[in-house]
mmCIF file of C-alpha atoms and ligand atoms in Angstrom:
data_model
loop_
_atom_site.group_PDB
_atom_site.id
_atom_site.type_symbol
_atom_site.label_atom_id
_atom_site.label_comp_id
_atom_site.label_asym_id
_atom_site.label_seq_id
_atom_site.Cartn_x
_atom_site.Cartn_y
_atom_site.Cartn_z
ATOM 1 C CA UNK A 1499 78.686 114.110 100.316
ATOM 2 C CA UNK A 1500 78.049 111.946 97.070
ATOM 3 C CA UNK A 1501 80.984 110.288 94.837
ATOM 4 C CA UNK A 1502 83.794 112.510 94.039
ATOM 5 C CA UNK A 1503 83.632 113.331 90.407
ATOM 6 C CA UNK A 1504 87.054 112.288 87.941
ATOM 7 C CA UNK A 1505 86.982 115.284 85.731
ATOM 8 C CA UNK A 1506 88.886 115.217 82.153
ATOM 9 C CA UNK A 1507 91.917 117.602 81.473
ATOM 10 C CA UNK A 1508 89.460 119.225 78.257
ATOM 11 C CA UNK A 1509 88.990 122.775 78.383
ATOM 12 C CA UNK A 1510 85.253 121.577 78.919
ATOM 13 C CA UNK A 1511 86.462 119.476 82.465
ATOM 14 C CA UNK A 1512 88.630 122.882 83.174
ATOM 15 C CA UNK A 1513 85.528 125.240 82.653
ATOM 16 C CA UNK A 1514 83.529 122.810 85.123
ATOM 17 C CA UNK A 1515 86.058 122.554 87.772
ATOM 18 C CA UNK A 1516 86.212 126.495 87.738
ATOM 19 C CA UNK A 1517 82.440 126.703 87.871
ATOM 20 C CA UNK A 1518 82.188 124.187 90.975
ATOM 21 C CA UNK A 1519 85.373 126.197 92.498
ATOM 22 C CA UNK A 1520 83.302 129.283 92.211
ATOM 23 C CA UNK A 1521 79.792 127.993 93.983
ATOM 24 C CA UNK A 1522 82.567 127.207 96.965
ATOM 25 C CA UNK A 1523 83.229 123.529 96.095
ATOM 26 C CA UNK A 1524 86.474 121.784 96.954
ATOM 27 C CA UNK A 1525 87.970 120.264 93.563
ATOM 28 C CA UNK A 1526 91.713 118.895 93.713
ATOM 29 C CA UNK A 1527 94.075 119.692 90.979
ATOM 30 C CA UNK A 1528 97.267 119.119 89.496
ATOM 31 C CA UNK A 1529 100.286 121.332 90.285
ATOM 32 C CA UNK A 1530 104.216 120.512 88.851
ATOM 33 C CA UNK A 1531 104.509 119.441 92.549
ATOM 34 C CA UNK A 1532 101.630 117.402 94.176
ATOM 35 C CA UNK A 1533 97.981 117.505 93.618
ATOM 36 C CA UNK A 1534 96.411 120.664 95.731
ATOM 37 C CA UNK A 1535 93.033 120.563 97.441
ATOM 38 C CA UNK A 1536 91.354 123.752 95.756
ATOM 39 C CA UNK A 1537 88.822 126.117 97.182
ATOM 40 C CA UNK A 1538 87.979 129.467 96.533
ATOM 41 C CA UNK A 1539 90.553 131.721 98.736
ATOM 42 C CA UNK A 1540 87.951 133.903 99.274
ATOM 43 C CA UNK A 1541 85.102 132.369 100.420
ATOM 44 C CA UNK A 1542 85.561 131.570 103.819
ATOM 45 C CA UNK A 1543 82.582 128.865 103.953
ATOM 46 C CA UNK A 1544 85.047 127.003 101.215
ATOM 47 C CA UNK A 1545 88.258 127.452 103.248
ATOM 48 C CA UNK A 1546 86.600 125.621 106.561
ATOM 49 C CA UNK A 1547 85.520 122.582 104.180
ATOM 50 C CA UNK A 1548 89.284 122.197 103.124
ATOM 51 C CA UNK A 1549 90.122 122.167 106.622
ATOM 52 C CA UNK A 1550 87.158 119.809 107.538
ATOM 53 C CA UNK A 1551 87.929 117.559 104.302
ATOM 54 C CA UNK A 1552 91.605 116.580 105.228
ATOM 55 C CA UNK A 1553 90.707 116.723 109.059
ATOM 56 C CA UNK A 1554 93.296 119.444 109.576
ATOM 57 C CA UNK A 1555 94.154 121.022 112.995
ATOM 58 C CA UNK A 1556 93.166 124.990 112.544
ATOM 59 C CA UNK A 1557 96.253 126.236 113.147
ATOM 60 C CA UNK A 1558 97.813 125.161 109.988
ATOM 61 C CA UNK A 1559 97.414 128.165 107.212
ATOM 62 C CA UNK A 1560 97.063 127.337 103.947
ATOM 63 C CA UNK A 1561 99.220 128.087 100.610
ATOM 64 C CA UNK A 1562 96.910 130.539 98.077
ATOM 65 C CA UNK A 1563 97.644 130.022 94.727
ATOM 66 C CA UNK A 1564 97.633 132.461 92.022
ATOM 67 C CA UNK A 1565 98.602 132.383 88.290
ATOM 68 C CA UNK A 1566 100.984 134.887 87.910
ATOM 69 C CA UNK A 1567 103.481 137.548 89.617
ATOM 70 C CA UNK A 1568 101.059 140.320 89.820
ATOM 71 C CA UNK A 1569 98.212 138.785 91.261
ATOM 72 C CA UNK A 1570 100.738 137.680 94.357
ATOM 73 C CA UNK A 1571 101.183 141.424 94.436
ATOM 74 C CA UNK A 1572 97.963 142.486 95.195
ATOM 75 C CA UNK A 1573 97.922 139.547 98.379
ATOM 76 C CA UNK A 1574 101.171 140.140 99.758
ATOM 77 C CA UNK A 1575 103.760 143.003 100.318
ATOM 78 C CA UNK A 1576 106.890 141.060 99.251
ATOM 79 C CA UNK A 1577 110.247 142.579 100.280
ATOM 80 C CA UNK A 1578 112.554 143.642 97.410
ATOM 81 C CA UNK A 1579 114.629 140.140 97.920
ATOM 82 C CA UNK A 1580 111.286 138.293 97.332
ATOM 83 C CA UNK A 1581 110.298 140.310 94.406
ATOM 84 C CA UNK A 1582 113.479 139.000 92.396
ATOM 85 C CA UNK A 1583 113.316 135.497 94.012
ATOM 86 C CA UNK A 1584 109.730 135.240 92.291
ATOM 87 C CA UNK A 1585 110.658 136.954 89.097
ATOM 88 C CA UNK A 1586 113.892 134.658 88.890
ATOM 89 C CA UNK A 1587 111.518 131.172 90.186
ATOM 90 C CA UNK A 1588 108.006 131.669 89.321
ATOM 91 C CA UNK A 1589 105.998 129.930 87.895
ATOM 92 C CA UNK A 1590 107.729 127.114 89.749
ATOM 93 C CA UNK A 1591 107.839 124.161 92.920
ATOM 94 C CA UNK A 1592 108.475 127.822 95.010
ATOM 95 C CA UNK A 1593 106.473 129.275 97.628
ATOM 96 C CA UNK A 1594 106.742 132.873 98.750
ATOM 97 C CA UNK A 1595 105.849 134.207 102.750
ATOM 98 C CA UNK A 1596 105.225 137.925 102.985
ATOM 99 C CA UNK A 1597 102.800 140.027 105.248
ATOM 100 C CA UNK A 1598 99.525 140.065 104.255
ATOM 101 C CA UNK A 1599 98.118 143.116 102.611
ATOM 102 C CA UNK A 1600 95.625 145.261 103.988
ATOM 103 C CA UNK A 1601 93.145 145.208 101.092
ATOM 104 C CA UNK A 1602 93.681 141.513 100.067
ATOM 105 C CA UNK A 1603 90.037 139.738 99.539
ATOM 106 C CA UNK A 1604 91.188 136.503 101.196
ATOM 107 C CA UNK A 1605 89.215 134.744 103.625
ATOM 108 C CA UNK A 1606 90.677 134.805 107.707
ATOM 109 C CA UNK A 1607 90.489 131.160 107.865
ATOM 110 C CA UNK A 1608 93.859 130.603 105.268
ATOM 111 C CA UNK A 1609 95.809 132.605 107.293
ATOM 112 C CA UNK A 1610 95.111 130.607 110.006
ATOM 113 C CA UNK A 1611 95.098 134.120 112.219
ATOM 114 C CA UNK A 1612 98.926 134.775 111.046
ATOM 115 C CA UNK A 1613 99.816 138.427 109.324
ATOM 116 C CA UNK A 1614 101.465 136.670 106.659
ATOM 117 C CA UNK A 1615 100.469 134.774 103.866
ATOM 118 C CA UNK A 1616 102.132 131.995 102.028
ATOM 119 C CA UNK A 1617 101.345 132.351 97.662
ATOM 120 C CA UNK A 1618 102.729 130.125 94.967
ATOM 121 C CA UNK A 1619 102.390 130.602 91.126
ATOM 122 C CA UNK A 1620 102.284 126.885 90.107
ATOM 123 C CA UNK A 1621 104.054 126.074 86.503
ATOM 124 C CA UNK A 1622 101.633 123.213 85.679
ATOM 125 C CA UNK A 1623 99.974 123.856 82.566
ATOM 126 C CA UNK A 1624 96.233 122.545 84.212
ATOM 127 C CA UNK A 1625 96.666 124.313 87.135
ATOM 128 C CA UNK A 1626 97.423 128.012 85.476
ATOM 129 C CA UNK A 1627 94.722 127.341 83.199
ATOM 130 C CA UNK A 1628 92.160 126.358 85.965
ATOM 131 C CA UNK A 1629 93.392 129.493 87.872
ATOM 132 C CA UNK A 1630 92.694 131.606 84.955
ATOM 133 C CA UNK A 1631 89.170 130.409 84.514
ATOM 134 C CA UNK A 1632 88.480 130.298 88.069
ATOM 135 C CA UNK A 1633 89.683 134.278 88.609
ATOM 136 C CA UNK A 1634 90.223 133.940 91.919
ATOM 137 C CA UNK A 1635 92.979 133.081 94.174
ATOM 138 C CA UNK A 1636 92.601 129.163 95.206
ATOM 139 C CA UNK A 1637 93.792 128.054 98.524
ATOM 140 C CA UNK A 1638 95.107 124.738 98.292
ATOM 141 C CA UNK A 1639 96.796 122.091 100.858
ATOM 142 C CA UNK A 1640 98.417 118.724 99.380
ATOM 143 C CA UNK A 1641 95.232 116.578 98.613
ATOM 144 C CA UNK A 1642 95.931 114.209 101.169
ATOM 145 C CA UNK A 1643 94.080 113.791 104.241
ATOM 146 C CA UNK A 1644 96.227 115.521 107.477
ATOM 147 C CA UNK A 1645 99.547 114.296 108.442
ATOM 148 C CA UNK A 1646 99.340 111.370 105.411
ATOM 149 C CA UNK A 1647 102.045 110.909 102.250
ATOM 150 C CA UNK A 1648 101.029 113.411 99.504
ATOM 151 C CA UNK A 1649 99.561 112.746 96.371
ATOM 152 C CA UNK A 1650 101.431 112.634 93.077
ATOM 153 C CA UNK A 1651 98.225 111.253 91.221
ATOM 154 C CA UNK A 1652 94.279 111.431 91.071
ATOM 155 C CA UNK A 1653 94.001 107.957 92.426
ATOM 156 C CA UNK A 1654 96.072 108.862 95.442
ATOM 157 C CA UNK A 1655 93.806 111.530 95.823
ATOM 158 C CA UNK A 1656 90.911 109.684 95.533
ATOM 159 C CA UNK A 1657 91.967 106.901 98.171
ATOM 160 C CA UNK A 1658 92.458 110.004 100.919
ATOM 161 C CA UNK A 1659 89.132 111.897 100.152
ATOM 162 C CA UNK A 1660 87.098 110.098 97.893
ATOM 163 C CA UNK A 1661 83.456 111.212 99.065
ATOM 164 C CA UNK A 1662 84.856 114.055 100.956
ATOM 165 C CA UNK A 1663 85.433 116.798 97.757
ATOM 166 C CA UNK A 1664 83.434 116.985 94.753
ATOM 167 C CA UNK A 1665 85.744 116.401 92.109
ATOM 168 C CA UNK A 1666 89.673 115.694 90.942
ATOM 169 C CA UNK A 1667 91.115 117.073 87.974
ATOM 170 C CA UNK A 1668 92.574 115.064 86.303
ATOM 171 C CA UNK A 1669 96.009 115.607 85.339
ATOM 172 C CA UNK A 1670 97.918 112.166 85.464
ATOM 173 C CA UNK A 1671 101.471 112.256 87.638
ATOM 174 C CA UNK A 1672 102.861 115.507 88.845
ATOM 175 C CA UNK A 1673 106.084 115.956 87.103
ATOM 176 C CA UNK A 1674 108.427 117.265 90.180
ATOM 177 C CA UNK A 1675 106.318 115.201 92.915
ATOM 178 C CA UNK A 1676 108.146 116.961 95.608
ATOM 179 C CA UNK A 1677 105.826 119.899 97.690
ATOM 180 C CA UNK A 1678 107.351 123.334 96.773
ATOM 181 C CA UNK A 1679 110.207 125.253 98.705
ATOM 182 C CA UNK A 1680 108.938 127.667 101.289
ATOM 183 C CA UNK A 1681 110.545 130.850 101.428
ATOM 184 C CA UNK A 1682 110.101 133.188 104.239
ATOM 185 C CA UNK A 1683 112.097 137.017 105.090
ATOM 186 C CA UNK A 1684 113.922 138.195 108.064
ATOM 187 C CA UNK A 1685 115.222 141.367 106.882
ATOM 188 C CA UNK A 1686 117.147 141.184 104.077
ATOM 189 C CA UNK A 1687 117.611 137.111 104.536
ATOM 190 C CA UNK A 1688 116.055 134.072 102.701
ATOM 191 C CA UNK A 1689 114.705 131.689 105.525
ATOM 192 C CA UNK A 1690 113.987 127.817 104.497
ATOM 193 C CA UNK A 1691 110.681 127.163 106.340
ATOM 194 C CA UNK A 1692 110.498 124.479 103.867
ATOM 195 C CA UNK A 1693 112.627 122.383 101.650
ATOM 196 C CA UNK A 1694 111.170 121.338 98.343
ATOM 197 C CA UNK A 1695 111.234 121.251 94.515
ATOM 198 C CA UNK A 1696 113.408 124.354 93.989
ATOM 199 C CA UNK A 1697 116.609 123.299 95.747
ATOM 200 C CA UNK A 1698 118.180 126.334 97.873
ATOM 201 C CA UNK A 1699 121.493 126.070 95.384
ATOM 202 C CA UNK A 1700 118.678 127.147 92.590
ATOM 203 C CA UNK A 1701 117.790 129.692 94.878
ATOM 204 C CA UNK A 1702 121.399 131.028 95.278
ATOM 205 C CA UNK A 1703 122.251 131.106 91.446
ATOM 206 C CA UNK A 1704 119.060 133.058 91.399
ATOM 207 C CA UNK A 1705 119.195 135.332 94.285
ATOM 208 C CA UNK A 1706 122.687 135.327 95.221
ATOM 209 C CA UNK A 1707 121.504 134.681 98.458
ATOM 210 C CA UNK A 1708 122.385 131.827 100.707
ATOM 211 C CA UNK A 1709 119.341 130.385 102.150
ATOM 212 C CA UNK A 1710 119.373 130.479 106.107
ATOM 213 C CA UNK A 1711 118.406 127.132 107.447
ATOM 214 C CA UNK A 1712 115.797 127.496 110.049
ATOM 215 C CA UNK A 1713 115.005 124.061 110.194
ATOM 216 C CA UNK A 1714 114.509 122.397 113.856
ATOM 217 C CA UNK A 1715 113.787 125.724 115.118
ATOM 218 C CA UNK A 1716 110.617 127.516 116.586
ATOM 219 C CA UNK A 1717 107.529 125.908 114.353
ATOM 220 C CA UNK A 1718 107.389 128.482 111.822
ATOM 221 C CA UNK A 1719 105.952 126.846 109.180
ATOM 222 C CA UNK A 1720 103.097 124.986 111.391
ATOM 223 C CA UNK A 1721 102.764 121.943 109.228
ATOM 224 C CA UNK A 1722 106.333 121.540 110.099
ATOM 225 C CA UNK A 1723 105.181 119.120 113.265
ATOM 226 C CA UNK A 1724 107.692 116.049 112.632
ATOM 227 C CA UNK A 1725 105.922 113.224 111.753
ATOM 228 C CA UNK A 1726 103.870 114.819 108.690
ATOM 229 C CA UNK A 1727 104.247 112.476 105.903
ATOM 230 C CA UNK A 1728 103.477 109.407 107.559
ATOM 231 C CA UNK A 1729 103.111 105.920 105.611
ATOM 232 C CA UNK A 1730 101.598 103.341 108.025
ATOM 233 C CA UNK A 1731 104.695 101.095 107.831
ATOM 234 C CA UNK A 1732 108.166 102.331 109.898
ATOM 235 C CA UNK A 1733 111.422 103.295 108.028
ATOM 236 C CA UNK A 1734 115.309 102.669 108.317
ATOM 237 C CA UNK A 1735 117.058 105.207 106.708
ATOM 238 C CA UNK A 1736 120.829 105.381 105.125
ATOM 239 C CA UNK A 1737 120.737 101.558 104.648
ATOM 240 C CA UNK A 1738 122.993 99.568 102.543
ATOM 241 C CA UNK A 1739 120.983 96.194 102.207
ATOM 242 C CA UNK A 1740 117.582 94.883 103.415
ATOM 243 C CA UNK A 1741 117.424 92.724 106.654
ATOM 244 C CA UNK A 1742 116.067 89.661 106.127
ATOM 245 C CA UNK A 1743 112.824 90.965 107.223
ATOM 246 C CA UNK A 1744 112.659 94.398 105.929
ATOM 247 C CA UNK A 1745 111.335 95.623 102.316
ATOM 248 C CA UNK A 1746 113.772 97.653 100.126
ATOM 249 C CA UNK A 1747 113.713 100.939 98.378
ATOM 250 C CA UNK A 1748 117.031 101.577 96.858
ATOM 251 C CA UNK A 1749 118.565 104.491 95.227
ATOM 252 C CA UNK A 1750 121.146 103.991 92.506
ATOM 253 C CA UNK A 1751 122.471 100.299 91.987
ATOM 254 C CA UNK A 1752 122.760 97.956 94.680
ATOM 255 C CA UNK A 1753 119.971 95.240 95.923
ATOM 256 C CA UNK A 1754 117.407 94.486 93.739
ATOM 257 C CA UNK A 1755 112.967 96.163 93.868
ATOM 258 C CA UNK A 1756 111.901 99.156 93.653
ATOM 259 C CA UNK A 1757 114.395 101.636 93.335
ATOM 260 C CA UNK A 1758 113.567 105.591 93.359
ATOM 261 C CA UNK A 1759 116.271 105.607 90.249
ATOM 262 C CA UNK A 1760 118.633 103.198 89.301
ATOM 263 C CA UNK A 1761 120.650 105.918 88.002
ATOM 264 C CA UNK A 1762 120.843 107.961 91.345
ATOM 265 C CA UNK A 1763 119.275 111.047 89.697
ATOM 266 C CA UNK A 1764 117.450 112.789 92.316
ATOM 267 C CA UNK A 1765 115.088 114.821 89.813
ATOM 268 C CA UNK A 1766 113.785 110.775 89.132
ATOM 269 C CA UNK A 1767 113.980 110.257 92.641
ATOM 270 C CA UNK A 1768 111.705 113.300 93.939
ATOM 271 C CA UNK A 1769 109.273 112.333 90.911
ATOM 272 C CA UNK A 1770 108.536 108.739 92.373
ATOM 273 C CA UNK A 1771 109.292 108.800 95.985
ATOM 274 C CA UNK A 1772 105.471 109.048 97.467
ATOM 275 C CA UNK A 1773 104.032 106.797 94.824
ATOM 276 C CA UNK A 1774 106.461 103.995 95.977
ATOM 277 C CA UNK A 1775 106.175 104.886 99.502
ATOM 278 C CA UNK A 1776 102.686 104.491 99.564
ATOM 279 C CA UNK A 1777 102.983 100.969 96.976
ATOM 280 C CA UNK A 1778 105.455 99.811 99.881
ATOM 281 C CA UNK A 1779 103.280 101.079 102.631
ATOM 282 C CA UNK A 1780 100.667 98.539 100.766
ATOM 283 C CA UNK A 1781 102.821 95.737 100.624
ATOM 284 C CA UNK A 1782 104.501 96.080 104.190
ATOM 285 C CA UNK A 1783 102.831 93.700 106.386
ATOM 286 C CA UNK A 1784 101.906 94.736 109.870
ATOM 287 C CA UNK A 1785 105.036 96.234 111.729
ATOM 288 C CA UNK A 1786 107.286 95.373 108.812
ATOM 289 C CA UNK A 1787 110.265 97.843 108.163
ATOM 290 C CA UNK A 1788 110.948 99.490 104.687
ATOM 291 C CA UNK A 1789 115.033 100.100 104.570
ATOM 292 C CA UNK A 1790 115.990 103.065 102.597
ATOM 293 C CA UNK A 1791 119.065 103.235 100.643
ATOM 294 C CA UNK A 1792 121.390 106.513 101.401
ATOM 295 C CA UNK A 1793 120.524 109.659 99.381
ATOM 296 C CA UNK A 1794 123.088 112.380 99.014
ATOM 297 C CA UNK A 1795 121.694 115.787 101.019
ATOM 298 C CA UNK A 1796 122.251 118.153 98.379
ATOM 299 C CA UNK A 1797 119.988 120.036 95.653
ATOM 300 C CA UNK A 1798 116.001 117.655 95.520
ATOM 301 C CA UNK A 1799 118.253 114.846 98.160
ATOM 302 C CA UNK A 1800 117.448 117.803 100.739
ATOM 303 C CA UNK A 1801 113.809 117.511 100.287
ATOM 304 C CA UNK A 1802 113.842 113.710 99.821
ATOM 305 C CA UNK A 1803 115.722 113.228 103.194
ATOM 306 C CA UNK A 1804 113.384 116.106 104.708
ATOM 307 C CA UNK A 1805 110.525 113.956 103.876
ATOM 308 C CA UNK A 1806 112.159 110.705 104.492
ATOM 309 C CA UNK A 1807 113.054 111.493 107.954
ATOM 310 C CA UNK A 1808 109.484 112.506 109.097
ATOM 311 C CA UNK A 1809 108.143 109.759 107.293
ATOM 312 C CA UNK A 1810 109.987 107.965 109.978
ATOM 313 C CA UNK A 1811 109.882 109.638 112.904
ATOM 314 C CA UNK A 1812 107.709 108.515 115.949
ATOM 315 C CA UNK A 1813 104.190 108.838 115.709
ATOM 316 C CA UNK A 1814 102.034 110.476 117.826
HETATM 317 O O1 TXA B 767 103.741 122.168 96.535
HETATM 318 C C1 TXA B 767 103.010 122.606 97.423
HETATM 319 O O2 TXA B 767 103.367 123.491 98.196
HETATM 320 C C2 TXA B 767 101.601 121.995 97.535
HETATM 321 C C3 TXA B 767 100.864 122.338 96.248
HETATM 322 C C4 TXA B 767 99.439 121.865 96.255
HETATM 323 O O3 TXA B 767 100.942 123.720 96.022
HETATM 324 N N1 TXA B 767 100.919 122.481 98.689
HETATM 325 C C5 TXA B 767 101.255 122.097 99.949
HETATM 326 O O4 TXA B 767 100.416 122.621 100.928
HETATM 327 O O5 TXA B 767 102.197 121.370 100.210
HETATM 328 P P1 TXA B 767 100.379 122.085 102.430
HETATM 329 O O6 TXA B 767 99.220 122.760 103.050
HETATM 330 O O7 TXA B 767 100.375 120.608 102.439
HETATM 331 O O8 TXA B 767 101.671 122.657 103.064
HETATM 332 C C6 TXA B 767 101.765 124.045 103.248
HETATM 333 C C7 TXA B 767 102.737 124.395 104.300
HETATM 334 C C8 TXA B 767 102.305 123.989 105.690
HETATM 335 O O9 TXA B 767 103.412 123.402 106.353
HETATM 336 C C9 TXA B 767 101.927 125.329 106.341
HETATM 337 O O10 TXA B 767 102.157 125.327 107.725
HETATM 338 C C10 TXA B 767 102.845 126.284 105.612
HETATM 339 O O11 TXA B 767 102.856 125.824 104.305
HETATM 340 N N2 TXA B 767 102.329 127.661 105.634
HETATM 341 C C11 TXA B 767 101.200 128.116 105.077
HETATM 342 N N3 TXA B 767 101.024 129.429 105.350
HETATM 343 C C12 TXA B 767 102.087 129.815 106.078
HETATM 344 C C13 TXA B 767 102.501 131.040 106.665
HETATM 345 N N4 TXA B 767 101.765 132.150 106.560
HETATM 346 N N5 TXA B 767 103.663 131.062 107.349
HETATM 347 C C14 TXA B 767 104.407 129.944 107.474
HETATM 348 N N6 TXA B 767 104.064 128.749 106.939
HETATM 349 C C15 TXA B 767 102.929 128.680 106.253
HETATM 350 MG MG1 MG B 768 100.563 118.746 103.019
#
């Protein structure tokens, strides 16, 4: 493929990205969360590339985006629970996983061969406004090549799959820079396949509903496979100072560097934490341990530890 294009946030860059999306290209956008890998849900030539792009195993469905509440009705058959989750969270960092309708136009490869399908109405400004022109549902993975950090901004995008997609859209940082919650149903419960921007206490003041934890069991979500957000350098976590050896990435005061937010607020944290893992991952030298100050496991810590921990677990 020839040089990935940097396309301008004008409504002119927004009418070509839709136009590209539309002939079946693969154009990355912003979201409130991460950057997503767009392609037109359904054209299933389009899905394949997005799988080819990021060298992603085929079992791994993808997250369909659409721009508002109605247009995730005609994809999915959400349970009552789900339909005032989404009215109470949507547009938001939430993602919703429902049986696939019947009728729905999207393409067998997103699915992955499941009966369900995982939707999200995004709340980024860009990203509505690209759906809109687009008029289609766009499936979109983190724009990150398989099993790497997400990106936050274009140029992380661009050093995963530069040459690989046709264009980025440029939208500068993503605001929540977490991936979104993903919600599935048993019955009348909310199941956690996910944690992510919309911390499950949101989800109770919403719902009412307690989120069941499903974490560590059965692979239901199968990009859940541990190590998934992998920086090339190897982690400590819940550290209180640097070894002599080690890099540090604190959290709140305490030793000096880069620090996710000096005033332990977790909404700052989430926002930075895979721009200065990967800045770290760059500076680590080969073997060399980053030591990660403690986070507290409640509301965005949740996610941050959930990613934390798998950025450190053993690689394959
Ligand atoms: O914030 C986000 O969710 C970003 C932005 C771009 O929307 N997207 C994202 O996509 O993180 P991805 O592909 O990196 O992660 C999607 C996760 C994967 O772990 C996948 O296994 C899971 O969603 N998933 C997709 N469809 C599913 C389904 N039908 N059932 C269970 N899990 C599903
Ligand atoms: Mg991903």
């Amino acid at each position: 493929m020839t040089e990935t294009e940097l396309i301008p946030a004008t409504d002119a860059g927004i009418a070509r990205c839709a136009a590209m999306l539309r002939l079946g290209k693969l154009v990355a956008f912003p979201t409130e969360t991460v950057y997503g890998l767009g392609a037109d849900a359904t054209n299933d030539a389009a899905v394949r590339a997005v799988y080819a792009a990021k060298g992603r195993p085929d079992f791994n469905p993808l997250i369909v985006h659409v721009p508002d509440f109605w247009s995730a009705q005609r994809l999915i058959d959400l349970p009552d629970v789900g339909v005032g989750l989404a009215h109470g969270a949507w547009p938001g960092p939430l993602t919703l996983v429902a049986p696939l309708r019947e009728d729905s136009p999207i393409a067998p490869t997103v699915t992955a061969g499941l009966g369900t399908l995982a939707v999200r109405v995004p709340a980024h400004r860009l990203a509505k406004e690209l759906l809109m022109a687009v008029d289609r549902p766009l499936a979109a993975p983190s724009a990150n090549p398989s099993g790497r950090v997400s990106p936050t901004t274009p140029g992380h995008v661009l050093s995963g799959l530069d040459g690989r997609i046709a264009g980025v859209l440029d939208g500068g940082p993503c605001p929540v820079g977490l991936e979104s919650t993903i919600i599935g149903f048993e019955g009348d419960q909310l199941v956690l396949l996910r944690p992510g921007g919309l911390p499950a206490e949101e989800i109770y003041k919403m719902t009412g509903l307690p989120v069941q934890d499903r974490e560590g069991a059965a692979i239901t979500a199968p990009g859940q496979l541990a190590s998934h957000y992998a920086p090339n350098a190897l982690l400590r976590l819940d550290a209180d100072e640097p070894l002599a050896d080690e890099l540090w990435l604190g959290f709140g005061p305490g030793p000096g560097g880069p620090n996710l937010s000096e005033r332990g607020d977790l909404e700052e944290a989430g926002s930075a934490l895979f721009r200065l893992l990967r800045e770290l991952d760059e500076a680590a030298l080969n073997g060399q341990t980053i030591a990660v100050a403690r986070i507290p496991r409640e509301g965005l810590g949740v996610a941050i530890n959930d990613r934390l921990m798998r950025a450190a677990a053993a690689r394959d």
